[in-house]
Coordinates of C-alpha atoms and ligand atoms in Angstrom, one line a residue:
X9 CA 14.3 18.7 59.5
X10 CA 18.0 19.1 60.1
X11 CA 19.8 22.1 58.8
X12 CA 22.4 20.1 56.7
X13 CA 24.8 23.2 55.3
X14 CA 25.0 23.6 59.2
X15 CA 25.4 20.0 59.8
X16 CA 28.1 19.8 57.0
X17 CA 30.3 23.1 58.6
X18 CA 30.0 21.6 61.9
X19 CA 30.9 18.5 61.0
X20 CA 33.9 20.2 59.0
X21 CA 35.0 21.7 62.3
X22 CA 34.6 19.2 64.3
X23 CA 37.0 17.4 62.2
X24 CA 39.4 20.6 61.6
X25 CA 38.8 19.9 58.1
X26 CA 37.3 21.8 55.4
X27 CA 34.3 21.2 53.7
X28 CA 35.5 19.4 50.8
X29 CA 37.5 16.9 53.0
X30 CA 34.5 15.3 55.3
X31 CA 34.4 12.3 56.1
X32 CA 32.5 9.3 54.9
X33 CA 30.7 8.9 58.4
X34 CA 29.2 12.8 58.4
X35 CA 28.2 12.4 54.5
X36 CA 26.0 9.4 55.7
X37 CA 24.4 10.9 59.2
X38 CA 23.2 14.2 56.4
X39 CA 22.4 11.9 54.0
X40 CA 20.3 10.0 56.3
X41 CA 18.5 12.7 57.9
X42 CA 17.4 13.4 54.6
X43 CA 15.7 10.2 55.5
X44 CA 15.6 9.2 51.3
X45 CA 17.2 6.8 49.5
X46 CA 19.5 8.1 47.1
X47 CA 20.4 6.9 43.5
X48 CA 23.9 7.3 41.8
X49 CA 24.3 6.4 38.0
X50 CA 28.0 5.9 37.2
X51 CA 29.1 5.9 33.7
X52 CA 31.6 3.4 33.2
X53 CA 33.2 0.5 34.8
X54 CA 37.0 1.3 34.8
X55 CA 39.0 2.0 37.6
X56 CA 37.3 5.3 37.8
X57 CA 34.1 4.2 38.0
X58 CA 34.7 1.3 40.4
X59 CA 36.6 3.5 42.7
X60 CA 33.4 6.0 42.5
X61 CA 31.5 3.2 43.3
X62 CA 33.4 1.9 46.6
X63 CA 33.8 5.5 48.0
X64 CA 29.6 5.8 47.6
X65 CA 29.6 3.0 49.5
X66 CA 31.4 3.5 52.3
X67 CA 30.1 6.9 52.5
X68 CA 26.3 6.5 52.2
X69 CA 25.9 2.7 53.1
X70 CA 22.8 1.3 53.0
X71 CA 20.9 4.7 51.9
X72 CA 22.3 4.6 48.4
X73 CA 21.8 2.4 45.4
X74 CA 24.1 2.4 42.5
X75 CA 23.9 1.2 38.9
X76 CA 27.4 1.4 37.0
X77 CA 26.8 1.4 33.2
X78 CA 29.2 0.0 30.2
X79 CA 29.5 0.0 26.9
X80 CA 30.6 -3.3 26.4
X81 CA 29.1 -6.5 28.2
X82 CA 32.0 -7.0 30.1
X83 CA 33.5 -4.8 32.8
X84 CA 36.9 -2.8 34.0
X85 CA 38.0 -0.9 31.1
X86 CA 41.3 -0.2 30.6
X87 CA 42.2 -2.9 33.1
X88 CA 40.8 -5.3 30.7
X89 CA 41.7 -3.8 27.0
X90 CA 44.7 -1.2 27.7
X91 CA 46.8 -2.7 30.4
X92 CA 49.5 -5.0 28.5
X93 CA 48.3 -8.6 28.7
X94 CA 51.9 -9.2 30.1
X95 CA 50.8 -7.6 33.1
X96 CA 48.7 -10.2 34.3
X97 CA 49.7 -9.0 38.1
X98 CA 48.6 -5.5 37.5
X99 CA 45.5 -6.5 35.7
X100 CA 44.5 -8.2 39.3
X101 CA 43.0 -5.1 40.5
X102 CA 39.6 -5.9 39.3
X103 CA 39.4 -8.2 41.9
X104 CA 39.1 -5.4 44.2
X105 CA 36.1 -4.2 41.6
X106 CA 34.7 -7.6 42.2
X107 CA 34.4 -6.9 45.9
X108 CA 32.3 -3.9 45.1
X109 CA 30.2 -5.0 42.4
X110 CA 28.9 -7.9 44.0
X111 CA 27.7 -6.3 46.9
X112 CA 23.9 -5.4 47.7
X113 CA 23.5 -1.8 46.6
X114 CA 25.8 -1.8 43.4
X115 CA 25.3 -2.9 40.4
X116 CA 27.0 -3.5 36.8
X117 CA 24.4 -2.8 33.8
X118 CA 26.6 -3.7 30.8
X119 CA 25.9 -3.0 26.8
X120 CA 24.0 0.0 27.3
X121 CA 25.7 2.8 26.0
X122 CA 25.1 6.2 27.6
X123 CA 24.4 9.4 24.5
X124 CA 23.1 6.5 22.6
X125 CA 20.6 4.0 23.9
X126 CA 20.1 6.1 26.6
X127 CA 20.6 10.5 27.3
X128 CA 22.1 12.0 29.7
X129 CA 18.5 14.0 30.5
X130 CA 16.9 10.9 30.8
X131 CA 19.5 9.3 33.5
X132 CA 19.0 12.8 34.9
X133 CA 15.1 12.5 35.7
X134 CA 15.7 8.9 37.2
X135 CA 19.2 9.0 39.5
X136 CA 19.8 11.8 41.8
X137 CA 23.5 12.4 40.6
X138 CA 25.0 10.8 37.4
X139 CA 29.1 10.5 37.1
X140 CA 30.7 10.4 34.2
X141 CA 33.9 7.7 34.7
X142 CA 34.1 7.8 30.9
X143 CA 37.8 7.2 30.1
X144 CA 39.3 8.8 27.4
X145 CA 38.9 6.4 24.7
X146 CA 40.2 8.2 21.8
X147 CA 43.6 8.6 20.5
X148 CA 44.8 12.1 19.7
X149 CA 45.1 12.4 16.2
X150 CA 48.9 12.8 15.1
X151 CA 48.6 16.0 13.1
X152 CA 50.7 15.4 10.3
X153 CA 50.5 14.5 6.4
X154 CA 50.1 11.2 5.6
X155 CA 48.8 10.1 8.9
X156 CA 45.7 8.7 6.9
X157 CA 47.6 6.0 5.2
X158 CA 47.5 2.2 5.6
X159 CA 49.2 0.6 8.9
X160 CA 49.4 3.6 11.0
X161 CA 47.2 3.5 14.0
X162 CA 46.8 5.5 17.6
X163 CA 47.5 3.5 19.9
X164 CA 44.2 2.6 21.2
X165 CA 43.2 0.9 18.3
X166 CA 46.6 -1.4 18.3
X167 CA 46.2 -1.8 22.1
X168 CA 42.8 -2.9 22.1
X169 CA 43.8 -5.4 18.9
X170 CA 46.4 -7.0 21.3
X171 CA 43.7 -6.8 24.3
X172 CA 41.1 -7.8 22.0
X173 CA 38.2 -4.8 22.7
X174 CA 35.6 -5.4 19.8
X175 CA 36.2 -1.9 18.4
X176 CA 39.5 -3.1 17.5
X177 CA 39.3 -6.8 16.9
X178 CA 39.7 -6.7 13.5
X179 CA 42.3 -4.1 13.1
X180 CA 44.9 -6.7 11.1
X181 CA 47.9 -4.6 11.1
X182 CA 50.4 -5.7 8.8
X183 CA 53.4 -7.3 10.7
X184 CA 55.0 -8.5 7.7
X185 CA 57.5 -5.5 6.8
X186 CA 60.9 -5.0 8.8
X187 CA 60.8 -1.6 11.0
X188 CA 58.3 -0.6 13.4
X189 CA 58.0 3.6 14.1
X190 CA 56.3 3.7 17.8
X191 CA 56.0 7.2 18.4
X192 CA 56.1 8.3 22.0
X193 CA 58.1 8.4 25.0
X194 CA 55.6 7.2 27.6
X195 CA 55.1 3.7 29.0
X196 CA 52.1 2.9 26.6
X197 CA 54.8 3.3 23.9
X198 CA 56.9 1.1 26.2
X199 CA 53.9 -1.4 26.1
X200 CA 53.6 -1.5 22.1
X201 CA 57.2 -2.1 21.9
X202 CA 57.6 -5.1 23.7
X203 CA 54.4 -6.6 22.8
X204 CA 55.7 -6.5 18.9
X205 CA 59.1 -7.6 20.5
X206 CA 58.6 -10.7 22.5
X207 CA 58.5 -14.3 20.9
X208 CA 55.2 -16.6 21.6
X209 CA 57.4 -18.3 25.0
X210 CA 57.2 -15.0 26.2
X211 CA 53.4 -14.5 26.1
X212 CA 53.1 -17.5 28.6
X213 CA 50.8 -16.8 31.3
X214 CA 49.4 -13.6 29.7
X215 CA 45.8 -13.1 28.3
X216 CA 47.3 -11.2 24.9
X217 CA 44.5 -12.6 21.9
X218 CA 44.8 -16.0 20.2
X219 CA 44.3 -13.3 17.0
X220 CA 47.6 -11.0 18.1
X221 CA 49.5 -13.9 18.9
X222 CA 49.2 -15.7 15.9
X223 CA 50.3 -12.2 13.8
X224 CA 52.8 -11.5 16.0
X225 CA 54.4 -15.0 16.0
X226 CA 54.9 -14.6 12.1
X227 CA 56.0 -10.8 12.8
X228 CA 59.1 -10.4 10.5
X229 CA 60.1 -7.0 12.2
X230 CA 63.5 -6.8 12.8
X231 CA 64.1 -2.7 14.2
X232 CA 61.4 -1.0 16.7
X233 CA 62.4 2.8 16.5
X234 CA 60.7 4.9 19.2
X235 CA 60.6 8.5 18.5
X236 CA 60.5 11.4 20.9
X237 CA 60.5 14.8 20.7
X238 CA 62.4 15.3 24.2
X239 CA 65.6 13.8 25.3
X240 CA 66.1 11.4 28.0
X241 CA 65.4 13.5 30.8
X242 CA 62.1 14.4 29.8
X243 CA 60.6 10.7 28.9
X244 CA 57.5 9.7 31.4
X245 CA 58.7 6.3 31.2
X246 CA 58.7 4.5 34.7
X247 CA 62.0 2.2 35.7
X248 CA 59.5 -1.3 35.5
X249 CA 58.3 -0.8 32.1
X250 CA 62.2 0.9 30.9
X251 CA 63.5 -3.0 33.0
X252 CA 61.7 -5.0 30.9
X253 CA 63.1 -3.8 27.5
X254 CA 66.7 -5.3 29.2
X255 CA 65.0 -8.6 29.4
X256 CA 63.4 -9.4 26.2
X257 CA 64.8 -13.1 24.6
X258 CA 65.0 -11.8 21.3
X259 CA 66.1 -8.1 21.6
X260 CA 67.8 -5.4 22.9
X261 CA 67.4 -1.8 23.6
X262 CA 69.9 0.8 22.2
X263 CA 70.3 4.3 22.7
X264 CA 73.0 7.0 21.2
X265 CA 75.5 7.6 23.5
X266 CA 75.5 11.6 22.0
X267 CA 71.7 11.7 23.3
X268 CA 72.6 11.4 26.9
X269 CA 72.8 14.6 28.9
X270 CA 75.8 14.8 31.7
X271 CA 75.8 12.3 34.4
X272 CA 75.8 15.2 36.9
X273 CA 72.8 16.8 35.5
X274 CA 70.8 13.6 36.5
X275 CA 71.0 14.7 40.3
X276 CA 68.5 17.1 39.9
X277 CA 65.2 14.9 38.9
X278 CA 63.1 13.3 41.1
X279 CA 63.8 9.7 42.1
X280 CA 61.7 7.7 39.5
X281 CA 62.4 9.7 36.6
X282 CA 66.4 9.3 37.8
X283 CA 65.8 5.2 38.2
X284 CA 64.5 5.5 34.8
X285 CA 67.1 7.7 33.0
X286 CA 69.9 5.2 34.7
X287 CA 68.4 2.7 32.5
X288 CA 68.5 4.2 29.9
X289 CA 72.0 4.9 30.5
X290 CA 72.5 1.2 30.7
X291 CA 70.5 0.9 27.3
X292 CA 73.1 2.8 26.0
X293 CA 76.4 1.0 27.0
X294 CA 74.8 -2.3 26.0
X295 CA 77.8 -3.9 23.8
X296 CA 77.4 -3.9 20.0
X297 CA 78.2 -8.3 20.4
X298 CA 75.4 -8.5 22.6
X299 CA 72.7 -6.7 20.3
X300 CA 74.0 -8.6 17.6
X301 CA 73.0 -11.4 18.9
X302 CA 69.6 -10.3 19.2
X303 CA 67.2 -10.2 16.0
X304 CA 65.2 -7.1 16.9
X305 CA 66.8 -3.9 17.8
X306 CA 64.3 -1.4 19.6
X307 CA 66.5 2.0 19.2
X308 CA 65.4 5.3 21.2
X309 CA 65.4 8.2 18.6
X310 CA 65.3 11.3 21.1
X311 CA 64.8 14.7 19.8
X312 CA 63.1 13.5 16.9
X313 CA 59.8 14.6 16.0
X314 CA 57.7 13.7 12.6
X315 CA 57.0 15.6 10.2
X316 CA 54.9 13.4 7.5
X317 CA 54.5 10.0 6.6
X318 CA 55.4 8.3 2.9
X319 CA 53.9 5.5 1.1
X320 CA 52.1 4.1 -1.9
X321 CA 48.6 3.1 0.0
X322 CA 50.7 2.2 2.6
X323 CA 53.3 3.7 5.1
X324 CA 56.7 3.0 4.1
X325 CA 58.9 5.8 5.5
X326 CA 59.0 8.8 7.8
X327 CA 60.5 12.0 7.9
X328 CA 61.7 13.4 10.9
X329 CA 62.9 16.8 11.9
X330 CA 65.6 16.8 14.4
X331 CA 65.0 19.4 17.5
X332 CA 66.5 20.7 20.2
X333 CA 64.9 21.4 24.0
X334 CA 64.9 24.6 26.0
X335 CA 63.2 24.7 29.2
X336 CA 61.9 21.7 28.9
X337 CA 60.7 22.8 25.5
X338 CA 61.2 20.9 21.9
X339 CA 61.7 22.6 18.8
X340 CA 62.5 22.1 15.7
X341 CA 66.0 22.6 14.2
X342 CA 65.5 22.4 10.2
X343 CA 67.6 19.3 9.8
X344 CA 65.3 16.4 8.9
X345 CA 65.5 12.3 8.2
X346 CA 64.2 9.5 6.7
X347 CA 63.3 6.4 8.9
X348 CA 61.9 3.4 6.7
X349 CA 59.0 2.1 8.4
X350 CA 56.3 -0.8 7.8
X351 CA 54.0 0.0 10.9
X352 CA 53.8 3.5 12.6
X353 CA 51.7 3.2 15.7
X354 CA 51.3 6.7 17.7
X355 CA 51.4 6.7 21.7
X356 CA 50.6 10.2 21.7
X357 CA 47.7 10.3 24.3
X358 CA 43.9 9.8 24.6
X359 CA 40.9 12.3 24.4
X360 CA 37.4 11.9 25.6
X361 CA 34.5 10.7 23.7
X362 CA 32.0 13.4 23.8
X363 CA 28.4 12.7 24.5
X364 CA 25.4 14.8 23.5
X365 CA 24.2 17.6 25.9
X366 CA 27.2 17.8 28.2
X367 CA 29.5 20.4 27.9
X368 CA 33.0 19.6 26.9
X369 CA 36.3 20.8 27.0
X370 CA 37.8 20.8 23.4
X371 CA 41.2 22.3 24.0
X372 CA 41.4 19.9 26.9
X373 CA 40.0 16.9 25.6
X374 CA 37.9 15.8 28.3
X375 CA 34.7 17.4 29.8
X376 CA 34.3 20.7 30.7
X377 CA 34.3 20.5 34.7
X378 CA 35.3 22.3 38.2
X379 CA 37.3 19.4 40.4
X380 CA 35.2 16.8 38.7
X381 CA 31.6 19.1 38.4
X382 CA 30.1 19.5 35.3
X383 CA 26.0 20.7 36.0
X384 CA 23.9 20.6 39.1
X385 CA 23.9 16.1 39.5
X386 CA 26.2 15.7 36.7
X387 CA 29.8 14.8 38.0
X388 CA 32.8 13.4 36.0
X389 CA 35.7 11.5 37.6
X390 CA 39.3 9.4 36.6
X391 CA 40.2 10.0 32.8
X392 CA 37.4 11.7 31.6
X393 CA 37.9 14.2 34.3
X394 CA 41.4 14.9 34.3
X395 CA 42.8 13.3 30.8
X396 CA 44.9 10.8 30.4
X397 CA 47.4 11.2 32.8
X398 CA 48.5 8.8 36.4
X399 CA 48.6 5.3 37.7
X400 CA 45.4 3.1 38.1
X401 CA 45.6 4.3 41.6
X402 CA 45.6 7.8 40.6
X403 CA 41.3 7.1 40.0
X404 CA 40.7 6.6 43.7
X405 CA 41.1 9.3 45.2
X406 CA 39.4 10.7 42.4
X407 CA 36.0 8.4 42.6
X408 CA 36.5 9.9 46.7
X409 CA 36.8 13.4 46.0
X410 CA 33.4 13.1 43.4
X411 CA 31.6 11.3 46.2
X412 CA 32.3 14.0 48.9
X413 CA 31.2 16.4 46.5
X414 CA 27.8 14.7 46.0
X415 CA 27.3 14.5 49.6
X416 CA 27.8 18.5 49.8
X417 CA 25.7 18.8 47.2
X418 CA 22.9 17.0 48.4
X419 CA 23.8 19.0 52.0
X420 CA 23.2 22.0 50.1
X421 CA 20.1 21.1 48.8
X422 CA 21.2 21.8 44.9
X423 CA 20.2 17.9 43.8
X424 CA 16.8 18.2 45.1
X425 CA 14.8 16.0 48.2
X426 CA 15.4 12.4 46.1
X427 CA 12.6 10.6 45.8
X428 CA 13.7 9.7 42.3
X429 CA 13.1 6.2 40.8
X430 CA 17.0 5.0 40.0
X431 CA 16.8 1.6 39.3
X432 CA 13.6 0.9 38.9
X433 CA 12.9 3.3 36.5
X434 CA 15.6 2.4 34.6
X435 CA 14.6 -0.9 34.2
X436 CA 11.3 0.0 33.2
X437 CA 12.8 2.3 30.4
X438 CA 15.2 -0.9 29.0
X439 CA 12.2 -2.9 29.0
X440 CA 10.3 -0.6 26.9
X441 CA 13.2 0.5 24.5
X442 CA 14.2 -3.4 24.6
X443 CA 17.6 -2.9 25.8
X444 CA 19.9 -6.6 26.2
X445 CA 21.3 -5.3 29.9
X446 CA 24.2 -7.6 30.7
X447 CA 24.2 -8.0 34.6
X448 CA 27.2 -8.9 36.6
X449 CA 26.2 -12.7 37.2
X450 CA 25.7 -12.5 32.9
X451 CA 29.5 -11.3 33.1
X452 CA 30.8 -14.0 35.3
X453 CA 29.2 -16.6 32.9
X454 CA 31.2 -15.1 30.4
X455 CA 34.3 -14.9 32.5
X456 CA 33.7 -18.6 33.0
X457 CA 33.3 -19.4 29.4
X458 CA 36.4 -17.4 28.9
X459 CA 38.6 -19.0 31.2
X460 CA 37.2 -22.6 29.9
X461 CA 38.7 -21.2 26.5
X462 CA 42.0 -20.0 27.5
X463 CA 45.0 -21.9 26.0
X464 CA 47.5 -23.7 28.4
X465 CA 48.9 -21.7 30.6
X466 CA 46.9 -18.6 30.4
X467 CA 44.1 -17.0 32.5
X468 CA 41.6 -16.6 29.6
X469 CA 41.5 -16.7 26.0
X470 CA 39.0 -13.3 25.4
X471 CA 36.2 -13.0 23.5
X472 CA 36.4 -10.5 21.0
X473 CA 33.5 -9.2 19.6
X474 CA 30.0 -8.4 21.2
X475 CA 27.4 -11.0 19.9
X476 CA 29.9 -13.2 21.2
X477 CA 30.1 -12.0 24.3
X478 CA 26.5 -12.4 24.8
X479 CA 26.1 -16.0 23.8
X480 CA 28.4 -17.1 26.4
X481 CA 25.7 -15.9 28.7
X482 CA 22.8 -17.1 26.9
Ligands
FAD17 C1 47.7 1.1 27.0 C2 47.5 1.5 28.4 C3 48.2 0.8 29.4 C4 48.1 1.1 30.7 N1 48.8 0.4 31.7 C5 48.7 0.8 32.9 C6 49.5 0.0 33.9 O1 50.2 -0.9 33.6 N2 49.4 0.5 35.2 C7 48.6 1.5 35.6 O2 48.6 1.9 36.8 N3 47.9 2.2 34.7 C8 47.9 1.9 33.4 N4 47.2 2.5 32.5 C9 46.3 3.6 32.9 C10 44.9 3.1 33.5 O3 44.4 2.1 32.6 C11 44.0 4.3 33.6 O4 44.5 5.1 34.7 C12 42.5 3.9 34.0 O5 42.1 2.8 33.2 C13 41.6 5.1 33.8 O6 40.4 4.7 34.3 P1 39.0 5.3 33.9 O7 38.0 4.5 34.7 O8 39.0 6.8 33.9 O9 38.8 4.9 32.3 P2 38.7 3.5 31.6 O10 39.5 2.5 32.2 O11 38.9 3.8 30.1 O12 37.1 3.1 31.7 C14 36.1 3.8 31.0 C15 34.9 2.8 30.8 O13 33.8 3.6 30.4 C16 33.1 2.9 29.4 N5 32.4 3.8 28.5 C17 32.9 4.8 27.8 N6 32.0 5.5 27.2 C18 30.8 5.0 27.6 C19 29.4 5.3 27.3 N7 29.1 6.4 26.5 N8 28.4 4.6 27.9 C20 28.8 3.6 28.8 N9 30.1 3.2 29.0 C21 31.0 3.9 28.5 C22 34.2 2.1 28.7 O14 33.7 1.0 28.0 C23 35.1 1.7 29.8 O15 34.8 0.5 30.4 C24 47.2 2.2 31.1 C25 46.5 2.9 30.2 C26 46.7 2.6 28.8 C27 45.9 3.3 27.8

């Protein structure tokens, strides 16, 4: 039996690395020489998990088996419900997913939900390490009175309307009043804005909902306000998603001249954030001719935070405080307003979704962890690691680092000698609760059935809620 903490600090100097950054090709020679065959449950089949996936792959080859678990019968996550359906070209990542889920040792085991039809102890007992790729699936709750009333939604629950996840489907917001409130000065705010913006030519080639489309094509909004409590130079809005607002048939972006900061000042930011704030310079010497020829206004309100919403049942106005920034820092100033508003939608950020028996970072809102550890075997990567924060791109390194981490840990002996029964065992313990596990080939029946429904032009028309879902594959 090989000494594998010395075989991992050997290999580490061998390499000139440290431990944390071995290489795939040392992870699999320890692994081997454990000379068992090891099981990884992944939670989730977003970016994150996917990512996890590949790197366990390339790492441990042939000695590994891996089951990634959904929710939902259908794969990708955010890919699928959060990223705009006008984004058809970013949304071609899962093809990379593809590559891994249809190969030999991995596989998808949709519409079982993990804290619910199955705990965590129980994946535990059967898969040598477990990794929660989780997402953060909840919005963060705007914290202010009157956030309970009618039309005003998080922005998960608008995005997945447009995107059409089930939890959302049926969300029916009410398109029929005449200004839109987005709060927010990120690019998922960017993405609800120009979404309730574009007319029905403009959705060509996307995958947004025959539901969304229709509402939106008798939209009767005229003025898309988005609020922010910083100025221009703190917006995390990248130049793309900023470009796009220029381009919109029926409207145009404005911004007051009095919230721009010095032209000289913009020297000091780092290249994106400049690209973006000379767009938003351009935003704001757009001619008042040329916006008036344009039915829907979409105005930045910087330093502008709310304070409550107003309405009967419904929202119908909001009160905002004007503040000033220090350091980086918003505060308020006293001096408040009224914005009339129909629809408030709130792009404030995401939180975790807790699940029973693992320990969880409240403050944070994602699960308590050290660089993507939770307990001995249990491992959390992507958004449910680090919150809601990067690119798609920003997961990968992520689902690596996790990985390496399990191959330490098996090094140092702290997930036991294997042995365990993974797959098998799980399938024995569907069987017997009577589980409906949707397989990858049951997903790319649905994919077909999809794309057989899609109207002209598009890639797919979606299925939108869950028994649905599963009769395509039936
Ligand atoms: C509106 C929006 C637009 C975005 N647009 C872009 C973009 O254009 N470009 C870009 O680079 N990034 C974009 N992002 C960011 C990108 O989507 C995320 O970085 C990425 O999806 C995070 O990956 P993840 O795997 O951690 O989480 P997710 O993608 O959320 O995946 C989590 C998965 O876990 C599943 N799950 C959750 N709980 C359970 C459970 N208990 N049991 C079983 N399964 C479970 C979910 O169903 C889901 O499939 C966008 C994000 C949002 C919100």
């Amino acid at each position: 039996m090989w000494n594998l903490r010395y075989r991992f600090s050997a290999g580490a100097k061998r390499f000139g690395a440290s431990r944390s950054r071995l290489q795939g090709r040392d992870l699999r020679l320890s692994w081997q020489r454990e000379n068992a065959l090891r099981h990884i449950a992944i939670i989730g089949s977003g970016p994150a998990g996917y990512y996890t996936a590949e790197a366990a792959q390339k790492a441990f080859g042939d000695e590994v088996r891996v089951d990634v678990f959904d929710r939902l019968p259908v794969p990708y996550g955010l890919i699928r419900s959060g990223v705009a359906p006008d984004h058809q070209s970013i949304k071609g990542v899962s093809r990379r997913y593809e590559k891994t889920a249809l190969s030999d040792n991995v596989r998808f085991v949709g519409n079982v939900t993990i804290g619910e039809d199955v705990t965590i102890a129980e994946l535990g007992a059967l898969y040598d390490a477990v990794v929660l790729a989780t997402g953060a699936p909840q919005d963060r709750q705007l914290d202010i009175p009157g956030a309970d009333l009618a039309n005003v939604f998080g922005s998960a629950a608008f995005v997945g309307w447009y995107n059409g996840h089930p939890q959302f489907a049926d969300l029916a917001p009410d398109l029929s009043g005449k200004t839109a409130v987005v709060i927010g000065m990120g690019n998922v705010a960017l993405d609800v804005a120009r979404i309730l913006a574009k007319t029905e030519a403009e959705f060509a080639g996307s995958d947004i909902v025959g539901h969304a489309l229709d509402a939106l094509r008798a939209s009767t909004i005229e003025r898309i306000v988005i609020l922010g409590r910083r100025g221009p130079h703190q917006i995390m809005m990248t130049p793309k998603e900023l470009g796009e607002l220029g381009e919109l048939a029926r409207a145009a972006p404005h911004v007051d001249l009095r919230d721009l900061p010095p032209e000289a000042d913009d020297a000091i930011l780092e290249p994106g954030l400049r690209k973006s704030v000379t767009l938003v310079r351009g935003f704001a010497a757009v001619p008042e001719d040329i916006r008036a020829e344009k039915r829907i206004e979409i105005e930045f309100d910087f330093f502008a935070q709310p304070v409550r919403l107003i309405g009967e049942g419904a929202v119908e106005a909001i009160e905002v405080e004007r503040t000033e920034v220090t350091a980086g820092r918003a505060k308020g100033t006293g001096e408040t307003y009224f914005i009339p508003a129909s629809l408030v939608v709130s792009c404030i950020g995401y939180r975790t979704h807790p699940i029973p028996d693992v320990p969880f970072d409240e403050r944070q809102g994602r699960f308590a962890n050290d660089e993507g550890r939770i307990l001995p075997g249990l491992y959390c990567v992507g958004w449910a690691r680090r919150g809601p924060s990067g690119t798609i791109g920003t997961n990968r390194p992520d689902g690596y680092s996790v990985v390496e981490k399990i191959g330490e840990d098996i090094g140092a002996g702290t997930l036991g000698r294997g042995g365990k029964r993974g797959r098998e065992g799980f399938d024995a313990l569907a069987a017997e609760r009577g589980l409906d596990v949707v397989t990858f080939r049951d997903w790319k029946k649905i994919e077909e059935a999809e794309e057989r429904a899609a109207r002209e032009g598009a890639p797919r028309e979606k299925f939108v809620d869950i028994e649905a879902m599963i009769r395509a594959r039936d």
